[in-house]
PDB file of C-alpha atoms and ligand atoms in Angstrom:
ATOM      1  CA  MET O1126     -15.937   1.066  16.018  1.00 44.00           C
ATOM      2  CA  THR O1127     -18.343   1.186  18.920  1.00 43.00           C
ATOM      3  CA  GLY O1128     -15.543   2.419  21.184  1.00 51.00           C
ATOM      4  CA  LEU O1129     -15.713   5.588  19.146  1.00 67.00           C
ATOM      5  CA  SER O1130     -18.758   7.611  19.997  1.00 72.00           C
ATOM      6  CA  SER O1131     -17.817  11.014  18.612  1.00 88.00           C
ATOM      7  CA  LEU O1132     -15.233  12.930  16.639  1.00 93.00           C
ATOM      8  CA  ALA O1133     -14.226  16.577  16.875  1.00 94.00           C
ATOM      9  CA  VAL O1134     -14.944  18.503  13.685  1.00 96.00           C
ATOM     10  CA  TRP O1135     -11.208  18.820  12.916  1.00 96.00           C
ATOM     11  CA  GLN O1136     -10.719  15.065  13.346  1.00 96.00           C
ATOM     12  CA  PHE O1137     -13.510  14.253  10.920  1.00 96.00           C
ATOM     13  CA  GLU O1138     -12.175  16.800   8.443  1.00 97.00           C
ATOM     14  CA  VAL O1139      -8.517  15.734   8.626  1.00 97.00           C
ATOM     15  CA  VAL O1140      -9.508  12.184   7.654  1.00 97.00           C
ATOM     16  CA  GLN O1141     -11.822  13.469   4.914  1.00 96.00           C
ATOM     17  CA  HIS O1142      -9.017  15.646   3.497  1.00 97.00           C
ATOM     18  CA  VAL O1143      -6.370  12.965   3.765  1.00 97.00           C
ATOM     19  CA  LEU O1144      -8.539  10.384   1.982  1.00 97.00           C
ATOM     20  CA  THR O1145      -9.317  12.904  -0.741  1.00 97.00           C
ATOM     21  CA  PHE O1146      -5.612  13.701  -1.117  1.00 98.00           C
ATOM     22  CA  GLY O1147      -5.010   9.968  -1.464  1.00 97.00           C
ATOM     23  CA  PHE O1148      -7.313   9.389  -4.404  1.00 96.00           C
ATOM     24  CA  ALA O1149      -6.358  12.667  -6.090  1.00 98.00           C
ATOM     25  CA  ALA O1150      -2.678  11.624  -5.901  1.00 98.00           C
ATOM     26  CA  MET O1151      -3.480   8.212  -7.437  1.00 98.00           C
ATOM     27  CA  GLY O1152      -5.359   9.889 -10.305  1.00 98.00           C
ATOM     28  CA  ALA O1153      -2.510  12.325 -10.967  1.00 98.00           C
ATOM     29  CA  ALA O1154       0.120   9.577 -10.805  1.00 98.00           C
ATOM     30  CA  LEU O1155      -1.890   7.442 -13.241  1.00 98.00           C
ATOM     31  CA  LEU O1156      -1.525  10.214 -15.782  1.00 98.00           C
ATOM     32  CA  TYR O1157       2.232  10.383 -15.096  1.00 98.00           C
ATOM     33  CA  PHE O1158       2.728   6.640 -15.641  1.00 98.00           C
ATOM     34  CA  VAL O1159       0.697   6.678 -18.854  1.00 98.00           C
ATOM     35  CA  LEU O1160       2.443   9.735 -20.294  1.00 98.00           C
ATOM     36  CA  THR O1161       5.988   8.551 -19.528  1.00 97.00           C
ATOM     37  CA  ILE O1162       5.687   4.939 -20.660  1.00 97.00           C
ATOM     38  CA  LYS O1163       7.244   5.641 -24.060  1.00 97.00           C
ATOM     39  CA  ASN O1164      10.434   6.946 -22.424  1.00 96.00           C
ATOM     40  CA  ASN O1165      11.198   3.342 -21.557  1.00 98.00           C
ATOM     41  CA  ALA O1166      12.378   0.513 -23.790  1.00 97.00           C
ATOM     42  CA  PRO O1167       9.617  -2.075 -24.405  1.00 97.00           C
ATOM     43  CA  LYS O1168      11.119  -4.621 -22.014  1.00 97.00           C
ATOM     44  CA  TYR O1169      10.665  -2.215 -19.083  1.00 98.00           C
ATOM     45  CA  ARG O1170       7.145  -1.104 -19.974  1.00 98.00           C
ATOM     46  CA  PRO O1171       5.234  -3.820 -18.094  1.00 98.00           C
ATOM     47  CA  SER O1172       6.445  -2.047 -14.917  1.00 98.00           C
ATOM     48  CA  SER O1173       4.584   1.128 -15.960  1.00 98.00           C
ATOM     49  CA  VAL O1174       1.522  -0.907 -16.955  1.00 98.00           C
ATOM     50  CA  LEU O1175       1.448  -2.506 -13.516  1.00 98.00           C
ATOM     51  CA  SER O1176       1.800   0.937 -11.865  1.00 98.00           C
ATOM     52  CA  GLY O1177      -1.252   1.953 -13.914  1.00 98.00           C
ATOM     53  CA  VAL O1178      -3.240  -1.060 -12.683  1.00 97.00           C
ATOM     54  CA  VAL O1179      -2.288  -0.227  -9.089  1.00 98.00           C
ATOM     55  CA  MET O1180      -3.304   3.440  -9.556  1.00 98.00           C
ATOM     56  CA  VAL O1181      -6.769   2.637 -10.919  1.00 97.00           C
ATOM     57  CA  SER O1182      -7.474   0.116  -8.183  1.00 96.00           C
ATOM     58  CA  ALA O1183      -6.244   2.471  -5.434  1.00 96.00           C
ATOM     59  CA  PHE O1184      -8.092   5.460  -6.889  1.00 97.00           C
ATOM     60  CA  LEU O1185     -11.399   3.583  -6.773  1.00 95.00           C
ATOM     61  CA  LEU O1186     -10.810   2.167  -3.324  1.00 93.00           C
ATOM     62  CA  LEU O1187      -9.760   5.469  -1.778  1.00 94.00           C
ATOM     63  CA  TYR O1188     -12.697   7.223  -3.381  1.00 95.00           C
ATOM     64  CA  LEU O1189     -15.107   4.687  -1.877  1.00 93.00           C
ATOM     65  CA  GLN O1190     -13.256   4.870   1.423  1.00 93.00           C
ATOM     66  CA  SER O1191     -13.841   8.639   1.579  1.00 94.00           C
ATOM     67  CA  GLN O1192     -17.545   8.175   0.736  1.00 94.00           C
ATOM     68  CA  SER O1193     -17.822   5.544   3.448  1.00 92.00           C
ATOM     69  CA  TRP O1194     -16.219   7.952   5.927  1.00 95.00           C
ATOM     70  CA  ALA O1195     -18.665  10.727   5.019  1.00 95.00           C
ATOM     71  CA  ASP O1196     -21.660   8.355   5.366  1.00 94.00           C
ATOM     72  CA  ALA O1197     -20.584   6.983   8.732  1.00 93.00           C
ATOM     73  CA  PHE O1198     -20.910  10.257  10.663  1.00 94.00           C
ATOM     74  CA  VAL O1199     -23.317  13.188  10.988  1.00 95.00           C
ATOM     75  CA  LEU O1200     -22.748  16.616  12.464  1.00 95.00           C
ATOM     76  CA  GLU O1201     -24.716  17.027  15.672  1.00 94.00           C
ATOM     77  CA  GLY O1202     -24.269  19.689  18.350  1.00 92.00           C
ATOM     78  CA  GLY O1203     -20.876  20.808  17.042  1.00 93.00           C
ATOM     79  CA  GLN O1204     -19.325  17.351  16.750  1.00 94.00           C
ATOM     80  CA  TYR O1205     -19.512  14.343  14.488  1.00 95.00           C
ATOM     81  CA  VAL O1206     -21.405  11.341  15.824  1.00 93.00           C
ATOM     82  CA  ALA O1207     -22.073   7.907  14.313  1.00 90.00           C
ATOM     83  CA  SER O1208     -24.755   8.260  11.643  1.00 92.00           C
ATOM     84  CA  GLY O1209     -26.267   4.914  12.576  1.00 89.00           C
ATOM     85  CA  THR O1210     -26.937   4.089   8.930  1.00 89.00           C
ATOM     86  CA  SER O1211     -23.479   2.786   7.996  1.00 87.00           C
ATOM     87  CA  THR O1212     -20.170   2.022   9.650  1.00 84.00           C
ATOM     88  CA  PHE O1213     -16.696   2.940   8.528  1.00 87.00           C
ATOM     89  CA  THR O1214     -14.526  -0.056   7.769  1.00 82.00           C
ATOM     90  CA  ASN O1215     -10.975  -0.602   6.568  1.00 84.00           C
ATOM     91  CA  GLY O1216     -11.997  -3.952   5.102  1.00 83.00           C
ATOM     92  CA  PHE O1217     -12.030  -2.624   1.538  1.00 85.00           C
ATOM     93  CA  ARG O1218      -8.406  -1.629   1.852  1.00 91.00           C
ATOM     94  CA  TYR O1219      -7.393  -5.240   2.290  1.00 90.00           C
ATOM     95  CA  LEU O1220      -9.125  -6.231  -0.930  1.00 89.00           C
ATOM     96  CA  ASN O1221      -7.353  -3.393  -2.700  1.00 92.00           C
ATOM     97  CA  TRP O1222      -4.035  -4.662  -1.292  1.00 95.00           C
ATOM     98  CA  LEU O1223      -4.826  -8.133  -2.518  1.00 94.00           C
ATOM     99  CA  ILE O1224      -4.783  -6.675  -6.024  1.00 93.00           C
ATOM    100  CA  ASP O1225      -1.964  -4.184  -5.504  1.00 96.00           C
ATOM    101  CA  VAL O1226       0.573  -6.119  -3.431  1.00 98.00           C
ATOM    102  CA  PRO O1227       1.330  -8.858  -6.019  1.00 97.00           C
ATOM    103  CA  HIS O1228       1.431  -6.236  -8.796  1.00 97.00           C
ATOM    104  CA  LEU O1229       3.841  -3.985  -6.887  1.00 98.00           C
ATOM    105  CA  LEU O1230       6.081  -6.948  -6.153  1.00 98.00           C
ATOM    106  CA  ILE O1231       6.044  -8.302  -9.692  1.00 98.00           C
ATOM    107  CA  GLN O1232       6.642  -4.964 -11.448  1.00 98.00           C
ATOM    108  CA  ILE O1233      10.151  -4.625 -10.024  1.00 98.00           C
ATOM    109  CA  LEU O1234      11.202  -7.894 -11.715  1.00 98.00           C
ATOM    110  CA  PHE O1235      11.002  -6.196 -15.131  1.00 98.00           C
ATOM    111  CA  VAL O1236      13.318  -3.369 -14.081  1.00 98.00           C
ATOM    112  CA  ALA O1237      15.668  -5.703 -12.196  1.00 98.00           C
ATOM    113  CA  GLY O1238      16.170  -7.627 -15.439  1.00 97.00           C
ATOM    114  CA  ILE O1239      15.020 -10.924 -13.921  1.00 98.00           C
ATOM    115  CA  ALA O1240      13.745 -13.253 -16.654  1.00 96.00           C
ATOM    116  CA  GLY O1241      12.997 -16.888 -17.468  1.00 97.00           C
ATOM    117  CA  ALA O1242      12.880 -19.486 -14.688  1.00 98.00           C
ATOM    118  CA  ALA O1243      13.966 -16.946 -12.025  1.00 98.00           C
ATOM    119  CA  PHE O1244      11.071 -14.689 -13.060  1.00 98.00           C
ATOM    120  CA  ARG O1245       8.578 -17.524 -12.641  1.00 98.00           C
ATOM    121  CA  LYS O1246      10.078 -18.484  -9.290  1.00 98.00           C
ATOM    122  CA  TYR O1247       9.681 -14.942  -7.906  1.00 98.00           C
ATOM    123  CA  LEU O1248       6.242 -14.534  -9.465  1.00 98.00           C
ATOM    124  CA  VAL O1249       4.938 -17.572  -7.569  1.00 98.00           C
ATOM    125  CA  ARG O1250       6.699 -16.680  -4.305  1.00 98.00           C
ATOM    126  CA  PHE O1251       5.653 -13.023  -4.363  1.00 98.00           C
ATOM    127  CA  THR O1252       2.036 -13.913  -5.101  1.00 98.00           C
ATOM    128  CA  ALA O1253       1.963 -16.530  -2.327  1.00 98.00           C
ATOM    129  CA  SER O1254       3.756 -14.491   0.345  1.00 98.00           C
ATOM    130  CA  GLY O1255       1.962 -11.211  -0.436  1.00 98.00           C
ATOM    131  CA  GLY O1256      -1.467 -12.837  -0.860  1.00 97.00           C
ATOM    132  CA  LEU O1257      -1.263 -14.846   2.367  1.00 98.00           C
ATOM    133  CA  MET O1258       0.013 -11.806   4.275  1.00 98.00           C
ATOM    134  CA  ILE O1259      -3.071  -9.824   3.254  1.00 97.00           C
ATOM    135  CA  VAL O1260      -5.670 -12.577   3.665  1.00 97.00           C
ATOM    136  CA  THR O1261      -4.503 -13.431   7.192  1.00 97.00           C
ATOM    137  CA  GLY O1262      -4.414  -9.703   8.102  1.00 96.00           C
ATOM    138  CA  TYR O1263      -7.932  -9.324   6.679  1.00 94.00           C
ATOM    139  CA  ILE O1264      -9.221 -12.070   8.956  1.00 94.00           C
ATOM    140  CA  GLY O1265      -7.440 -10.423  11.893  1.00 94.00           C
ATOM    141  CA  GLN O1266      -8.912  -6.949  11.384  1.00 89.00           C
ATOM    142  CA  PHE O1267     -12.444  -8.231  12.065  1.00 89.00           C
ATOM    143  CA  TYR O1268     -11.375  -8.780  15.692  1.00 90.00           C
ATOM    144  CA  GLU O1269      -9.846  -5.308  16.063  1.00 85.00           C
ATOM    145  CA  PRO O1270     -10.419  -3.648  19.471  1.00 80.00           C
ATOM    146  CA  GLY O1271     -13.340  -1.262  19.446  1.00 73.00           C
ATOM    147  CA  ARG O1272     -15.319  -3.073  16.751  1.00 70.00           C
ATOM    148  CA  GLY O1273     -18.032  -4.177  19.166  1.00 71.00           C
ATOM    149  CA  ALA O1274     -19.301  -7.743  19.339  1.00 78.00           C
ATOM    150  CA  GLU O1275     -16.521  -9.251  17.214  1.00 81.00           C
ATOM    151  CA  THR O1276     -13.653  -7.768  19.247  1.00 84.00           C
ATOM    152  CA  ASP O1277     -11.197 -10.433  20.380  1.00 91.00           C
ATOM    153  CA  ILE O1278      -7.726  -9.125  21.149  1.00 91.00           C
ATOM    154  CA  THR O1279      -6.129 -12.577  21.201  1.00 93.00           C
ATOM    155  CA  LEU O1280      -7.400 -13.531  17.755  1.00 95.00           C
ATOM    156  CA  TRP O1281      -6.538 -10.065  16.447  1.00 94.00           C
ATOM    157  CA  ILE O1282      -2.940 -10.499  17.626  1.00 94.00           C
ATOM    158  CA  VAL O1283      -2.597 -14.143  16.527  1.00 97.00           C
ATOM    159  CA  TRP O1284      -3.729 -13.378  12.948  1.00 97.00           C
ATOM    160  CA  GLY O1285      -1.521 -10.266  12.971  1.00 96.00           C
ATOM    161  CA  VAL O1286       1.497 -12.382  13.928  1.00 97.00           C
ATOM    162  CA  ILE O1287       0.746 -14.992  11.235  1.00 98.00           C
ATOM    163  CA  SER O1288       0.489 -12.171   8.704  1.00 98.00           C
ATOM    164  CA  THR O1289       3.831 -10.775   9.936  1.00 98.00           C
ATOM    165  CA  LEU O1290       5.544 -14.102   9.205  1.00 98.00           C
ATOM    166  CA  PHE O1291       4.433 -13.851   5.564  1.00 98.00           C
ATOM    167  CA  TYR O1292       5.560 -10.216   5.584  1.00 98.00           C
ATOM    168  CA  ILE O1293       9.055 -11.270   6.661  1.00 98.00           C
ATOM    169  CA  TRP O1294       9.084 -13.686   3.714  1.00 98.00           C
ATOM    170  CA  VAL O1295       8.173 -10.752   1.409  1.00 98.00           C
ATOM    171  CA  LEU O1296      11.065  -8.713   2.838  1.00 98.00           C
ATOM    172  CA  VAL O1297      13.542 -11.553   2.310  1.00 98.00           C
ATOM    173  CA  LEU O1298      12.414 -11.926  -1.318  1.00 98.00           C
ATOM    174  CA  ILE O1299      12.486  -8.204  -2.148  1.00 98.00           C
ATOM    175  CA  THR O1300      15.967  -7.895  -0.632  1.00 98.00           C
ATOM    176  CA  GLN O1301      17.177 -10.683  -2.928  1.00 98.00           C
ATOM    177  CA  VAL O1302      15.492  -9.156  -5.980  1.00 98.00           C
ATOM    178  CA  ILE O1303      17.036  -5.730  -5.386  1.00 98.00           C
ATOM    179  CA  LYS O1304      20.441  -7.329  -4.874  1.00 98.00           C
ATOM    180  CA  GLU O1305      20.125  -9.266  -8.143  1.00 98.00           C
ATOM    181  CA  GLY O1306      18.805  -6.174  -9.934  1.00 98.00           C
ATOM    182  CA  ARG O1307      21.785  -4.100  -8.770  1.00 98.00           C
ATOM    183  CA  ALA O1308      24.169  -6.760 -10.026  1.00 98.00           C
ATOM    184  CA  ASN O1309      22.393  -6.682 -13.405  1.00 98.00           C
ATOM    185  CA  MET O1310      22.782  -2.891 -13.709  1.00 97.00           C
ATOM    186  CA  LYS O1311      26.345  -2.521 -12.365  1.00 96.00           C
ATOM    187  CA  GLY O1312      27.979   0.658 -13.624  1.00 95.00           C
ATOM    188  CA  SER O1313      24.683   2.239 -14.680  1.00 97.00           C
ATOM    189  CA  LYS O1314      23.663   5.625 -13.275  1.00 97.00           C
ATOM    190  CA  ALA O1315      20.359   3.940 -12.358  1.00 98.00           C
ATOM    191  CA  GLU O1316      21.973   1.659  -9.789  1.00 98.00           C
ATOM    192  CA  PRO O1317      21.986   4.034  -6.755  1.00 98.00           C
ATOM    193  CA  LEU O1318      18.400   5.071  -7.425  1.00 98.00           C
ATOM    194  CA  PHE O1319      17.335   1.451  -7.798  1.00 98.00           C
ATOM    195  CA  ALA O1320      19.226   0.560  -4.597  1.00 98.00           C
ATOM    196  CA  ALA O1321      17.378   3.324  -2.710  1.00 98.00           C
ATOM    197  CA  ILE O1322      14.128   1.434  -3.341  1.00 98.00           C
ATOM    198  CA  LEU O1323      15.096  -1.061  -0.630  1.00 98.00           C
ATOM    199  CA  PRO O1324      14.979   1.370   2.351  1.00 98.00           C
ATOM    200  CA  LEU O1325      11.889   3.046   0.883  1.00 98.00           C
ATOM    201  CA  PHE O1326      10.239  -0.357   0.684  1.00 98.00           C
ATOM    202  CA  TYR O1327      11.135  -1.341   4.251  1.00 98.00           C
ATOM    203  CA  VAL O1328       9.827   1.924   5.691  1.00 98.00           C
ATOM    204  CA  SER O1329       6.700   2.375   3.569  1.00 98.00           C
ATOM    205  CA  TRP O1330       5.485  -1.225   3.850  1.00 98.00           C
ATOM    206  CA  THR O1331       6.115  -1.349   7.601  1.00 98.00           C
ATOM    207  CA  ILE O1332       3.741   1.581   8.108  1.00 97.00           C
ATOM    208  CA  TYR O1333       0.825  -0.799   7.328  1.00 96.00           C
ATOM    209  CA  PRO O1334       1.347  -3.111  10.322  1.00 96.00           C
ATOM    210  CA  VAL O1335       1.960  -0.011  12.475  1.00 94.00           C
ATOM    211  CA  ALA O1336      -1.450   1.308  11.381  1.00 90.00           C
ATOM    212  CA  TYR O1337      -2.953  -2.132  12.116  1.00 90.00           C
ATOM    213  CA  VAL O1338      -1.984  -1.895  15.792  1.00 89.00           C
ATOM    214  CA  MET O1339      -3.153   1.719  16.211  1.00 82.00           C
ATOM    215  CA  PRO O1340      -6.460   0.725  17.852  1.00 79.00           C
ATOM    216  CA  LEU O1341      -4.401  -0.794  20.659  1.00 78.00           C
ATOM    217  CA  PHE O1342      -3.633   2.733  21.753  1.00 75.00           C
ATOM    218  CA  GLY O1343      -7.298   3.646  21.424  1.00 65.00           C
ATOM    219  CA  GLY O1344      -8.423   1.766  24.520  1.00 60.00           C
ATOM    220  CA  SER O1345     -11.961   2.387  25.649  1.00 59.00           C
ATOM    221  CA  ALA O1346     -11.688   6.139  26.158  1.00 63.00           C
ATOM    222  CA  SER O1347     -13.609   7.624  23.286  1.00 68.00           C
ATOM    223  CA  GLU O1348     -11.327  10.614  22.905  1.00 71.00           C
ATOM    224  CA  VAL O1349      -8.217   8.471  22.496  1.00 74.00           C
ATOM    225  CA  ALA O1350     -10.113   6.078  20.215  1.00 79.00           C
ATOM    226  CA  ALA O1351     -10.922   9.009  17.925  1.00 86.00           C
ATOM    227  CA  LEU O1352      -7.265  10.051  17.779  1.00 88.00           C
ATOM    228  CA  ALA O1353      -6.213   6.477  17.028  1.00 86.00           C
ATOM    229  CA  ILE O1354      -8.635   6.316  14.092  1.00 87.00           C
ATOM    230  CA  VAL O1355      -7.377   9.634  12.713  1.00 92.00           C
ATOM    231  CA  ALA O1356      -3.744   8.511  13.104  1.00 92.00           C
ATOM    232  CA  GLN O1357      -4.544   5.200  11.395  1.00 91.00           C
ATOM    233  CA  GLN O1358      -6.030   6.901   8.327  1.00 94.00           C
ATOM    234  CA  VAL O1359      -3.166   9.402   8.068  1.00 96.00           C
ATOM    235  CA  LEU O1360      -0.622   6.580   8.297  1.00 95.00           C
ATOM    236  CA  TYR O1361      -2.410   4.499   5.646  1.00 95.00           C
ATOM    237  CA  THR O1362      -2.363   7.469   3.283  1.00 96.00           C
ATOM    238  CA  ILE O1363       1.365   8.131   3.796  1.00 97.00           C
ATOM    239  CA  ALA O1364       2.014   4.411   3.249  1.00 97.00           C
ATOM    240  CA  ASP O1365      -0.163   4.323   0.112  1.00 97.00           C
ATOM    241  CA  VAL O1366       1.516   7.308  -1.505  1.00 98.00           C
ATOM    242  CA  THR O1367       5.057   6.102  -0.757  1.00 98.00           C
ATOM    243  CA  SER O1368       4.637   2.362  -1.449  1.00 98.00           C
ATOM    244  CA  LYS O1369       2.732   2.841  -4.701  1.00 98.00           C
ATOM    245  CA  ILE O1370       3.631   6.251  -6.168  1.00 98.00           C
ATOM    246  CA  PHE O1371       7.194   6.994  -4.930  1.00 98.00           C
ATOM    247  CA  TYR O1372       8.126   3.359  -5.569  1.00 98.00           C
ATOM    248  CA  GLY O1373       6.591   3.437  -9.069  1.00 98.00           C
ATOM    249  CA  VAL O1374       8.317   6.713  -9.939  1.00 98.00           C
ATOM    250  CA  MET O1375      11.713   5.374  -8.795  1.00 98.00           C
ATOM    251  CA  LEU O1376      11.233   2.264 -10.926  1.00 98.00           C
ATOM    252  CA  ASN O1377      10.100   4.367 -13.870  1.00 98.00           C
ATOM    253  CA  VAL O1378      13.056   6.769 -13.725  1.00 98.00           C
ATOM    254  CA  SER O1379      15.469   3.831 -13.314  1.00 98.00           C
ATOM    255  CA  SER O1380      13.924   2.238 -16.424  1.00 98.00           C
ATOM    256  CA  THR O1381      14.275   5.459 -18.414  1.00 98.00           C
ATOM    257  CA  TRP O1382      17.970   5.803 -17.505  1.00 98.00           C
ATOM    258  CA  LEU O1383      18.655   2.155 -18.296  1.00 98.00           C
ATOM    259  CA  SER O1384      16.836   2.541 -21.624  1.00 98.00           C
ATOM    260  CA  GLU O1385      18.912   5.605 -22.541  1.00 97.00           C
ATOM    261  CA  GLU O1386      22.150   3.846 -21.670  1.00 97.00           C
ATOM    262  CA  GLN O1387      21.147   0.906 -23.847  1.00 96.00           C
ATOM    263  CA  GLY O1388      20.701   3.250 -26.785  1.00 95.00           C
ATOM    264  CA  TYR O1389      16.899   3.242 -26.746  1.00 94.00           C
ATOM    265  CA  GLN O1390      15.362   6.309 -28.371  1.00 85.00           C
ATOM    266  CA  GLU O1391      11.716   7.130 -28.264  1.00 77.00           C
ATOM    267  CA  ALA O1392      10.138   6.394 -31.640  1.00 63.00           C
TER     268      ALA O1392
HETATM  269  C1  RET Z1742      -1.190  -6.428   7.943  1.00 52.84           C
HETATM  270  C2  RET Z1742      -1.720  -7.180   9.155  1.00 52.84           C
HETATM  271  C3  RET Z1742      -0.846  -7.076  10.338  1.00 52.84           C
HETATM  272  C4  RET Z1742       0.527  -7.629  10.068  1.00 52.84           C
HETATM  273  C5  RET Z1742       1.097  -7.165   8.774  1.00 52.84           C
HETATM  274  C6  RET Z1742       0.324  -6.561   7.791  1.00 52.84           C
HETATM  275  C7  RET Z1742       1.040  -6.055   6.614  1.00 52.84           C
HETATM  276  C8  RET Z1742       0.560  -5.333   5.633  1.00 52.84           C
HETATM  277  C9  RET Z1742       1.301  -4.795   4.539  1.00 52.84           C
HETATM  278  C10 RET Z1742       0.582  -4.228   3.545  1.00 52.84           C
HETATM  279  C11 RET Z1742       1.092  -3.626   2.400  1.00 52.84           C
HETATM  280  C12 RET Z1742       0.251  -3.070   1.542  1.00 52.84           C
HETATM  281  C13 RET Z1742       0.598  -2.380   0.360  1.00 52.84           C
HETATM  282  C14 RET Z1742      -0.423  -1.939  -0.361  1.00 52.84           C
HETATM  283  C15 RET Z1742      -0.292  -1.228  -1.543  1.00 52.84           C
HETATM  284  O1  RET Z1742      -1.221  -1.104  -2.248  1.00 52.84           O
HETATM  285  C16 RET Z1742      -1.911  -7.034   6.769  1.00 52.84           C
HETATM  286  C17 RET Z1742      -1.605  -4.962   8.118  1.00 52.84           C
HETATM  287  C18 RET Z1742       2.571  -7.390   8.574  1.00 52.84           C
HETATM  288  C19 RET Z1742       2.779  -4.867   4.515  1.00 52.84           C
HETATM  289  C20 RET Z1742       1.983  -2.160  -0.043  1.00 52.84           C
END
């Protein structure tokens, strides 16, 4: 982030607030997933458990991310400048995704009613496609423009493109899973809600690669670089809340409706 020499007070604060909102939302949603788990028949519950795992991991990451932001800058002469003692990095996010992405992908299988050999097939493919997408993107982000000595736009783009190929594989798989899930719940009132997960997924997951390329708009002008960083953090937060919480809630409500229709009553 050497391209970024200073931040206006509002820019520093917007990121601080947005990161705080992010971890507060994960904490609140954790409580929701725990408290509603018994509304669902046992076969759907692993979906809520996986939402819980995702919430804890994201809560911790976003908390550390906000600490790292606060440590990276100091207020000097009415603006925030690099503290010189630590840098702000998005690297931790990628490690959080490495945990969350496979879990988010696998949790839908329980609600879609995919079992047996098909379950194992998707489990392996989701873990491979999601894991490789993140690892290759992680390598790429070290070369991000504005990071100083490591900056290498070509390598940044090449790793980004490789990661995108794995992302396309993820999209193909999730489209199939939602199609199969809809077929399994034909006639249920949960079907339209479950179907709406597909557009939510496409939009919320695509925000991540959009945030990845934000520094491209930063250029070398410090003022634009600052705006790009702020935009990147706001986008990541919107993506985190929609891809983890909205998605989890839609799966949870679908499970509850399916459970009711199948005659399940909370003990
Ligand atoms: C990267 C690198 C650039 C190319 C692409 C990417 C895709 C990232 C995605 C991340 C999804 C993360 C989620 C996290 C939830 O916890 C790695 C930014 C395509 C799709 C859903």
